[in-house]
Coordinates of C-alpha atoms in Angstrom, one line a residue:
Chain A
M1 CA 15.1 20.2 5.6
G2 CA 14.6 21.8 2.1
L3 CA 12.0 20.5 -0.3
S4 CA 8.8 18.6 0.4
K5 CA 7.9 15.8 -1.9
E6 CA 5.5 18.0 -3.5
Q7 CA 8.3 20.4 -4.0
I8 CA 10.5 17.6 -5.5
A9 CA 8.1 17.0 -7.5
Q10 CA 7.3 20.7 -9.0
R11 CA 11.1 20.9 -9.5
I12 CA 11.0 17.8 -12.0
A13 CA 8.1 18.9 -14.0
K14 CA 10.4 22.0 -15.5
E15 CA 12.3 18.9 -16.9
V16 CA 9.7 17.9 -18.8
K17 CA 9.3 19.4 -22.4
D18 CA 6.6 19.8 -24.8
K19 CA 5.9 16.3 -27.1
Y20 CA 7.8 13.9 -24.8
Y21 CA 6.3 10.7 -23.9
V22 CA 6.8 10.0 -19.9
N23 CA 7.1 7.3 -17.9
L24 CA 6.5 7.5 -13.8
G25 CA 7.4 5.7 -11.2
I26 CA 5.5 5.2 -8.0
G27 CA 6.1 7.7 -5.3
I28 CA 7.6 10.9 -5.8
P29 CA 7.2 10.6 -9.5
T30 CA 3.7 9.7 -9.6
L31 CA 3.1 13.6 -8.3
V32 CA 5.2 15.2 -11.0
A33 CA 2.1 14.9 -13.4
N34 CA 0.2 17.6 -11.5
F35 CA 3.0 20.2 -11.6
V36 CA 3.5 20.2 -15.6
R37 CA 2.7 23.3 -17.1
D38 CA -0.6 23.3 -19.0
D39 CA 0.5 24.7 -22.1
I40 CA 2.9 22.2 -23.0
S41 CA 1.4 18.4 -24.8
V42 CA 2.9 15.3 -22.8
E43 CA 1.7 12.0 -23.1
F44 CA 2.3 9.4 -19.6
Q45 CA 2.7 6.2 -20.3
S46 CA 1.9 3.4 -17.9
E47 CA 4.0 0.4 -18.3
N48 CA 0.6 -2.1 -17.4
G49 CA -0.2 -0.7 -20.8
I50 CA -1.7 2.8 -21.4
L51 CA -0.4 5.7 -23.3
G52 CA -2.4 9.0 -22.8
M53 CA -3.0 8.8 -19.1
G54 CA -5.3 11.0 -17.5
P55 CA -5.8 12.1 -13.9
F56 CA -8.1 10.0 -11.1
P57 CA -11.5 9.6 -12.3
F58 CA -14.7 11.4 -10.4
E59 CA -16.4 9.4 -7.5
G60 CA -18.3 7.1 -9.0
E61 CA -16.5 6.7 -12.1
E62 CA -13.6 4.4 -11.5
D63 CA -13.0 1.4 -13.6
P64 CA -11.6 -1.7 -12.4
D65 CA -10.6 -2.4 -16.2
L66 CA -8.3 0.9 -15.8
I67 CA -5.6 1.3 -13.6
N68 CA -1.7 3.0 -13.7
A69 CA 1.0 0.6 -12.5
G70 CA 1.0 1.5 -8.9
K71 CA -2.8 -0.1 -9.1
Q72 CA -4.7 3.0 -8.9
T73 CA -7.9 3.9 -10.8
I74 CA -7.2 6.3 -13.6
T75 CA -8.7 7.7 -16.8
A76 CA -7.8 7.7 -20.5
L77 CA -7.5 10.8 -22.4
P78 CA -8.6 11.8 -25.6
G79 CA -6.1 10.2 -28.2
A80 CA -5.3 7.6 -25.7
S81 CA -4.5 3.7 -26.8
F82 CA -4.3 0.4 -24.6
F83 CA -1.6 -2.3 -24.9
D84 CA 0.0 -5.2 -23.6
S85 CA 2.6 -5.6 -21.5
A86 CA 5.3 -6.9 -23.9
M87 CA 4.4 -3.7 -26.5
S88 CA 4.6 -1.7 -23.0
F89 CA 8.1 -2.6 -23.0
S90 CA 9.0 -2.1 -26.5
M91 CA 8.4 1.3 -25.8
I92 CA 10.7 1.0 -22.9
R93 CA 13.7 -0.5 -24.0
G94 CA 13.0 0.3 -27.7
Q95 CA 14.0 4.1 -26.3
H96 CA 10.6 5.8 -27.8
V97 CA 10.1 6.9 -24.1
D98 CA 11.6 10.3 -23.7
L99 CA 11.9 10.6 -20.0
T100 CA 11.8 8.3 -17.0
I101 CA 11.3 9.6 -13.5
L102 CA 11.9 6.9 -10.8
G103 CA 12.1 6.9 -6.8
A104 CA 15.4 5.4 -5.5
M105 CA 17.0 4.2 -2.3
E106 CA 20.2 4.8 -3.1
V107 CA 22.5 6.0 -6.1
S108 CA 25.9 6.1 -6.5
Q109 CA 28.1 8.6 -8.1
N110 CA 28.8 5.8 -11.1
G111 CA 25.3 6.3 -11.7
D112 CA 24.2 2.9 -10.3
I113 CA 20.5 2.7 -8.9
A114 CA 19.2 0.1 -5.8
N115 CA 15.4 0.7 -5.6
W116 CA 13.6 -2.9 -5.4
K117 CA 15.2 -4.8 -2.0
I118 CA 16.3 -4.6 1.5
P119 CA 17.8 -8.0 2.1
G120 CA 16.2 -9.9 4.9
K121 CA 13.4 -6.8 5.4
M122 CA 11.7 -6.1 2.5
V123 CA 11.0 -7.9 -1.0
K124 CA 8.5 -6.3 -3.5
G125 CA 10.1 -6.9 -6.6
M126 CA 11.7 -4.5 -9.4
G127 CA 8.4 -4.7 -11.2
G128 CA 9.5 -2.3 -14.3
A129 CA 12.3 -0.5 -12.7
M130 CA 15.1 -2.8 -14.2
D131 CA 13.6 -2.6 -17.8
L132 CA 13.2 1.3 -17.2
V133 CA 16.3 2.3 -16.2
A134 CA 18.7 -0.2 -18.3
S135 CA 17.2 1.1 -21.5
A136 CA 16.1 5.0 -20.8
E137 CA 18.4 7.4 -22.2
N138 CA 16.8 10.1 -19.9
I139 CA 16.6 9.1 -16.3
I140 CA 15.9 11.5 -13.5
V141 CA 15.7 10.1 -9.9
A142 CA 13.5 11.6 -7.2
M143 CA 14.3 10.8 -3.4
M144 CA 15.1 12.2 -0.4
H145 CA 18.9 12.9 0.1
T146 CA 19.0 10.9 3.4
N147 CA 17.4 8.7 5.4
K148 CA 15.1 8.9 8.2
A149 CA 18.2 8.4 10.3
G150 CA 20.4 11.3 8.4
A151 CA 22.3 8.8 6.7
S152 CA 23.5 10.0 3.5
K153 CA 21.9 8.1 -0.1
I154 CA 23.9 10.1 -2.0
L155 CA 27.0 7.3 -1.8
S156 CA 30.2 6.2 -3.7
E157 CA 28.9 2.4 -3.9
C158 CA 25.5 1.4 -3.1
S159 CA 25.2 -1.4 -0.3
L160 CA 21.5 -2.5 -1.7
P161 CA 20.9 -5.1 -4.5
L162 CA 21.2 -3.3 -7.7
T163 CA 18.6 -2.4 -10.2
G164 CA 20.9 -0.9 -12.9
V165 CA 24.2 -0.2 -13.3
N166 CA 25.8 3.3 -15.1
C167 CA 22.3 4.3 -15.4
V168 CA 21.2 7.4 -13.9
K169 CA 22.3 11.2 -15.0
K170 CA 20.3 13.6 -13.1
V171 CA 19.2 13.1 -9.3
V172 CA 16.5 15.5 -7.5
T173 CA 16.5 15.5 -4.1
N174 CA 14.9 17.4 -1.2
L175 CA 18.3 19.6 -0.8
A176 CA 19.8 19.3 -4.4
V177 CA 20.1 19.1 -8.5
M178 CA 22.5 17.1 -9.2
E179 CA 24.2 15.7 -12.5
I180 CA 26.0 12.5 -12.4
A181 CA 29.1 12.6 -15.1
N182 CA 32.3 11.0 -14.8
G183 CA 31.7 9.0 -12.4
R184 CA 31.0 11.8 -9.5
F185 CA 28.1 14.0 -8.6
R186 CA 28.3 17.3 -9.5
L187 CA 26.0 20.0 -7.9
L188 CA 23.4 22.2 -10.3
E189 CA 20.9 24.0 -7.7
R190 CA 20.2 24.0 -4.1
A191 CA 17.0 24.1 -2.7
P192 CA 16.0 27.6 -1.3
G193 CA 17.4 28.0 2.1
V194 CA 19.5 25.5 1.8
T195 CA 23.8 26.1 2.1
V196 CA 26.5 24.2 -0.4
A197 CA 28.3 22.9 3.4
E198 CA 24.8 21.4 4.1
I199 CA 24.8 19.3 1.0
Q200 CA 28.1 18.4 1.4
S201 CA 27.5 17.0 4.7
A202 CA 24.3 15.3 3.6
T203 CA 26.3 13.4 0.3
Q204 CA 28.6 10.8 1.4
G205 CA 29.7 10.4 -2.6
D206 CA 32.1 12.6 -4.7
L207 CA 30.9 15.9 -4.8
I208 CA 31.9 18.6 -7.4
V209 CA 30.9 22.2 -6.6
E210 CA 32.2 24.7 -8.8
G211 CA 31.2 28.1 -8.9
D212 CA 28.2 29.7 -7.5
I213 CA 25.4 27.2 -7.3
P214 CA 21.7 28.8 -7.6
E215 CA 18.8 28.2 -5.7
M216 CA 16.2 26.0 -7.6
T217 CA 13.3 27.8 -8.9
F218 CA 10.0 26.3 -9.8
Chain B
M1 CA 2.7 -28.0 -12.9
T2 CA 3.5 -24.8 -14.1
F3 CA 0.6 -22.1 -14.7
M4 CA 0.4 -18.6 -15.8
F5 CA -2.0 -16.1 -15.1
G6 CA -2.9 -12.9 -16.9
G7 CA -3.3 -9.9 -15.3
F8 CA -1.6 -6.7 -13.4
G9 CA -2.3 -6.4 -9.9
L10 CA -6.2 -7.3 -9.7
S11 CA -7.2 -6.0 -13.0
G12 CA -7.8 -8.6 -15.7
I13 CA -6.8 -11.6 -13.4
P14 CA -8.9 -14.9 -14.8
E15 CA -11.1 -15.0 -11.6
N16 CA -13.0 -18.3 -12.1
C17 CA -10.1 -20.1 -13.1
I18 CA -8.6 -19.1 -10.0
A19 CA -11.8 -20.3 -7.9
E20 CA -12.0 -23.5 -9.6
L21 CA -8.4 -24.5 -9.3
H22 CA -8.8 -23.2 -5.2
R23 CA -11.8 -25.5 -4.9
L24 CA -10.0 -28.7 -7.1
N25 CA -7.3 -28.5 -4.4
V26 CA -4.5 -28.4 -7.3
T27 CA -1.3 -28.4 -5.5
N28 CA 2.6 -28.0 -6.2
V29 CA 2.0 -25.5 -8.9
T30 CA 4.8 -23.0 -10.0
C31 CA 2.9 -20.0 -10.2
I32 CA 3.8 -17.4 -13.5
S33 CA 1.9 -14.0 -12.3
N34 CA 3.4 -10.2 -12.6
N35 CA 1.7 -10.3 -9.3
A36 CA 0.6 -12.6 -6.5
G37 CA -2.8 -11.1 -5.9
I38 CA -3.7 -9.7 -2.5
D39 CA -4.2 -11.7 1.0
N40 CA -8.0 -12.4 0.5
F41 CA -8.4 -12.1 -3.3
G42 CA -6.8 -13.6 -6.6
L43 CA -3.9 -15.7 -6.3
G44 CA -3.7 -14.9 -2.6
F45 CA -6.9 -17.4 -2.4
L46 CA -4.5 -20.2 -4.0
L47 CA -1.7 -18.9 -1.5
Q48 CA -3.5 -19.2 1.9
K49 CA -4.6 -23.1 0.8
H50 CA -0.9 -23.6 0.5
Q51 CA -1.4 -24.4 -3.2
I52 CA 1.6 -22.7 -4.6
K53 CA 5.3 -24.1 -4.3
K54 CA 6.6 -21.5 -6.6
M55 CA 6.1 -17.4 -7.6
I56 CA 7.9 -16.3 -10.7
S57 CA 7.0 -12.3 -10.3
S58 CA 8.0 -8.7 -11.1
Y59 CA 6.1 -7.2 -8.0
V60 CA 5.2 -9.4 -5.1
G61 CA 4.4 -6.3 -2.7
E62 CA 0.7 -6.0 -1.1
N63 CA 0.6 -9.6 0.4
A64 CA 1.4 -10.3 3.9
E65 CA 0.7 -14.0 3.6
F66 CA 2.9 -13.8 0.5
E67 CA 5.5 -12.2 2.5
R68 CA 5.0 -14.5 5.6
Q69 CA 5.6 -17.7 3.3
M70 CA 8.7 -16.4 1.5
L71 CA 10.3 -15.1 4.7
S72 CA 9.7 -18.6 6.5
G73 CA 10.9 -20.2 3.3
E74 CA 7.6 -22.0 2.7
L75 CA 7.3 -20.7 -0.9
E76 CA 10.1 -20.3 -3.3
V77 CA 9.9 -16.4 -5.2
E78 CA 11.4 -15.8 -8.8
L79 CA 11.7 -12.1 -9.2
I80 CA 12.4 -10.8 -12.5
P81 CA 12.5 -7.6 -14.5
Q82 CA 8.4 -7.3 -15.6
G83 CA 9.3 -6.7 -19.6
T84 CA 11.6 -9.9 -18.9
L85 CA 8.6 -11.8 -17.6
A86 CA 6.2 -10.4 -20.6
Q87 CA 8.7 -10.8 -23.2
R88 CA 9.5 -14.7 -21.9
C89 CA 5.9 -15.3 -22.5
R90 CA 5.7 -13.9 -25.9
A91 CA 9.3 -15.9 -26.5
A92 CA 7.3 -19.4 -25.9
Q93 CA 4.1 -17.6 -27.8
S94 CA 6.1 -17.3 -30.7
G95 CA 8.6 -20.0 -30.9
I96 CA 12.0 -18.1 -29.9
P97 CA 13.7 -19.9 -27.4
A98 CA 15.9 -17.2 -26.0
F99 CA 16.4 -13.5 -26.6
Y100 CA 18.9 -11.0 -25.0
T101 CA 17.8 -7.8 -22.9
P102 CA 19.7 -5.0 -21.3
A103 CA 17.3 -5.6 -18.3
G104 CA 19.0 -6.5 -15.2
Y105 CA 22.9 -6.5 -16.6
G106 CA 25.2 -6.3 -13.3
T107 CA 22.6 -7.1 -11.2
E108 CA 21.3 -10.4 -9.1
V109 CA 19.1 -11.1 -11.9
A110 CA 22.1 -11.7 -14.4
E111 CA 23.5 -14.4 -11.7
G112 CA 24.6 -17.2 -13.5
K113 CA 23.0 -15.9 -16.8
E114 CA 25.3 -15.9 -20.4
T115 CA 26.1 -12.1 -21.5
R116 CA 26.7 -11.1 -24.5
K117 CA 27.3 -7.0 -25.7
F118 CA 26.1 -5.8 -28.4
N119 CA 26.3 -2.3 -30.0
G120 CA 28.9 -1.6 -26.8
K121 CA 26.3 -2.3 -24.6
W122 CA 26.1 -5.6 -22.3
H123 CA 22.6 -7.7 -22.7
V124 CA 21.3 -10.7 -20.5
M125 CA 20.0 -14.0 -22.2
E126 CA 16.5 -14.9 -21.3
K127 CA 14.9 -17.9 -21.8
A128 CA 11.3 -18.8 -23.2
F129 CA 8.9 -20.1 -20.1
E130 CA 7.6 -23.3 -20.4
A131 CA 4.2 -24.3 -19.0
D132 CA 1.8 -26.0 -18.8
F133 CA -1.7 -24.2 -18.7
A134 CA -2.1 -20.3 -19.0
F135 CA -4.9 -18.7 -17.5
V136 CA -6.3 -16.0 -19.1
K137 CA -9.3 -13.6 -19.1
A138 CA -10.8 -11.6 -21.8
W139 CA -13.7 -9.2 -22.2
K140 CA -15.3 -10.8 -25.5
G141 CA -14.6 -14.6 -26.9
D142 CA -16.2 -16.2 -29.3
I143 CA -16.2 -20.0 -29.6
A144 CA -13.4 -20.3 -32.1
G145 CA -11.0 -18.7 -29.2
N146 CA -10.9 -15.0 -30.6
L147 CA -10.4 -12.7 -27.9
I148 CA -11.0 -9.0 -27.3
F149 CA -9.6 -7.2 -24.3
K150 CA -10.6 -3.6 -22.2
G151 CA -8.6 -1.2 -20.9
T152 CA -5.6 -2.0 -18.9
A153 CA -7.3 -5.6 -18.1
R154 CA -4.9 -6.6 -21.4
N155 CA -1.6 -6.1 -19.9
F156 CA -0.2 -9.8 -19.7
N157 CA -3.2 -12.2 -21.4
P158 CA -2.3 -11.4 -25.0
N159 CA 1.3 -12.5 -24.3
M160 CA 0.2 -15.6 -22.3
C161 CA -2.3 -16.9 -25.2
G162 CA -0.2 -19.8 -26.7
A163 CA 2.2 -19.9 -24.5
A164 CA 1.7 -22.6 -22.6
K165 CA 0.9 -26.1 -23.9
I166 CA -3.1 -25.5 -23.1
T167 CA -4.7 -22.1 -22.9
V168 CA -7.8 -21.5 -21.0
A169 CA -9.6 -18.5 -21.9
E170 CA -12.2 -16.8 -19.4
V171 CA -14.4 -14.2 -21.0
E172 CA -17.3 -12.1 -19.7
E173 CA -19.3 -12.3 -22.8
L174 CA -18.7 -15.0 -25.0
V175 CA -20.3 -14.9 -28.2
P176 CA -21.3 -17.1 -31.8
V177 CA -18.5 -17.3 -34.4
G178 CA -18.8 -14.2 -36.6
T179 CA -20.5 -12.0 -33.8
L180 CA -17.0 -10.0 -33.4
D181 CA -15.4 -7.5 -36.0
P182 CA -12.4 -9.2 -37.2
N183 CA -10.8 -6.4 -37.4
E184 CA -10.7 -5.5 -33.5
I185 CA -9.5 -9.4 -32.4
H186 CA -7.0 -9.1 -30.2
I187 CA -5.5 -12.4 -29.9
P188 CA -6.4 -14.9 -32.8
G189 CA -8.4 -18.0 -31.7
I190 CA -5.4 -20.4 -32.7
F191 CA -4.1 -19.5 -29.9
V192 CA -6.7 -20.2 -27.5
Q193 CA -7.4 -24.1 -26.6
R194 CA -10.4 -23.7 -23.9
I195 CA -12.7 -20.8 -23.8
F196 CA -15.8 -20.3 -21.5
Q197 CA -18.2 -17.4 -20.0
G198 CA -17.0 -16.9 -16.5
A199 CA -19.9 -17.2 -14.2
K200 CA -19.5 -13.5 -12.2
Y201 CA -16.8 -11.1 -12.0
E202 CA -16.0 -9.1 -8.9
K203 CA -13.8 -6.9 -10.1
R204 CA -11.9 -5.9 -7.0
I205 CA -10.0 -2.5 -7.0
E206 CA -7.1 -2.4 -5.7
Q207 CA -6.7 1.4 -4.6
L208 CA -9.2 3.4 -5.3
T209 CA -8.2 6.9 -5.9
V210 CA -10.6 9.6 -7.2
R211 CA -10.6 13.0 -7.6
K212 CA -13.9 15.1 -6.2
R213 CA -16.3 17.6 -8.9
N214 CA -16.0 20.9 -8.4

């Protein structure tokens, strides 16, 4: 039901503004780069040490010394720069990055996020996510509204180990765009063809619905 | 012994140092490295021979043997935020015993650590690493230990130089003193105690992603 992962990325791309420095997490966030308007100027930062990240290289031009945080081969655009990891996180913690887009396993109504560990099942690590969520002013979470079994991932309280507390301001899922304010989710937009009632039943946390909720546009 | 290893994924790892540590069968090692290699390359080599006692990393996916050893309790693992990892190297390099960072506040990473509020926001105190050897990889270096890195193979390598008692740098090209332009040196030789030219570089790609030509 609702949007595909590409469509979630496409909707989030509308939040990317001219002159922004943007950090994209692994998964759906990586797809956002494909949908950013080409009449604006945006620089993508990858925390392993590049600002001005470009698209994947042409076949045969891949360089093992040029990868992104997902360890994928990439290219550097004109004006790009390379730097070490400490400087990369100076950009992040120092709030020089304008927008951070990352995935999540769960978010809660007070803005907590969990995305690095499922006890007893999966422990991959937090990578740069804890630094990003602790410092970024402008964080958008890209995720599916429910898990494969249909249980809500938009919660009153996260059940998984936290990545950060009270940090998420906006969530874009396959069903809805929501903001988090004053300890609650607030419904801003719904995916085409999805009703408010369907969003409410897929949301376990407190969800404020006020007035007519418009359909998303892309 | 505690070793630092530069590299992000398989990019910029000290391949030749790892191969030699594998050959020497150095065991009981605590590794400080952002990642743990893959099953058959990088630090994965040392894991397969059970040379590693403990890993301090930020992200350890992509390695089945690592996961097996961790879940069975054979391998001790400390996961820390990537920016904290970099800064703990930098603190060790620059004589700063500890620092405060907002990363990890309110999570299990902050458990047992001192916390303090600055400008209305909570921070966690993190300490400089203490390590015996730092193994780093650079693109070019000279006999004086001056280093130049390439692309995103730079990553943690410069931050680990001088962050351990002894820093061992391996380079793709070792040149005589005076060959490198002083303006272009990333790490001055004062941070490097040993340097050698690697015999060969395999430079494996972890995730090959390309686009088609039109």
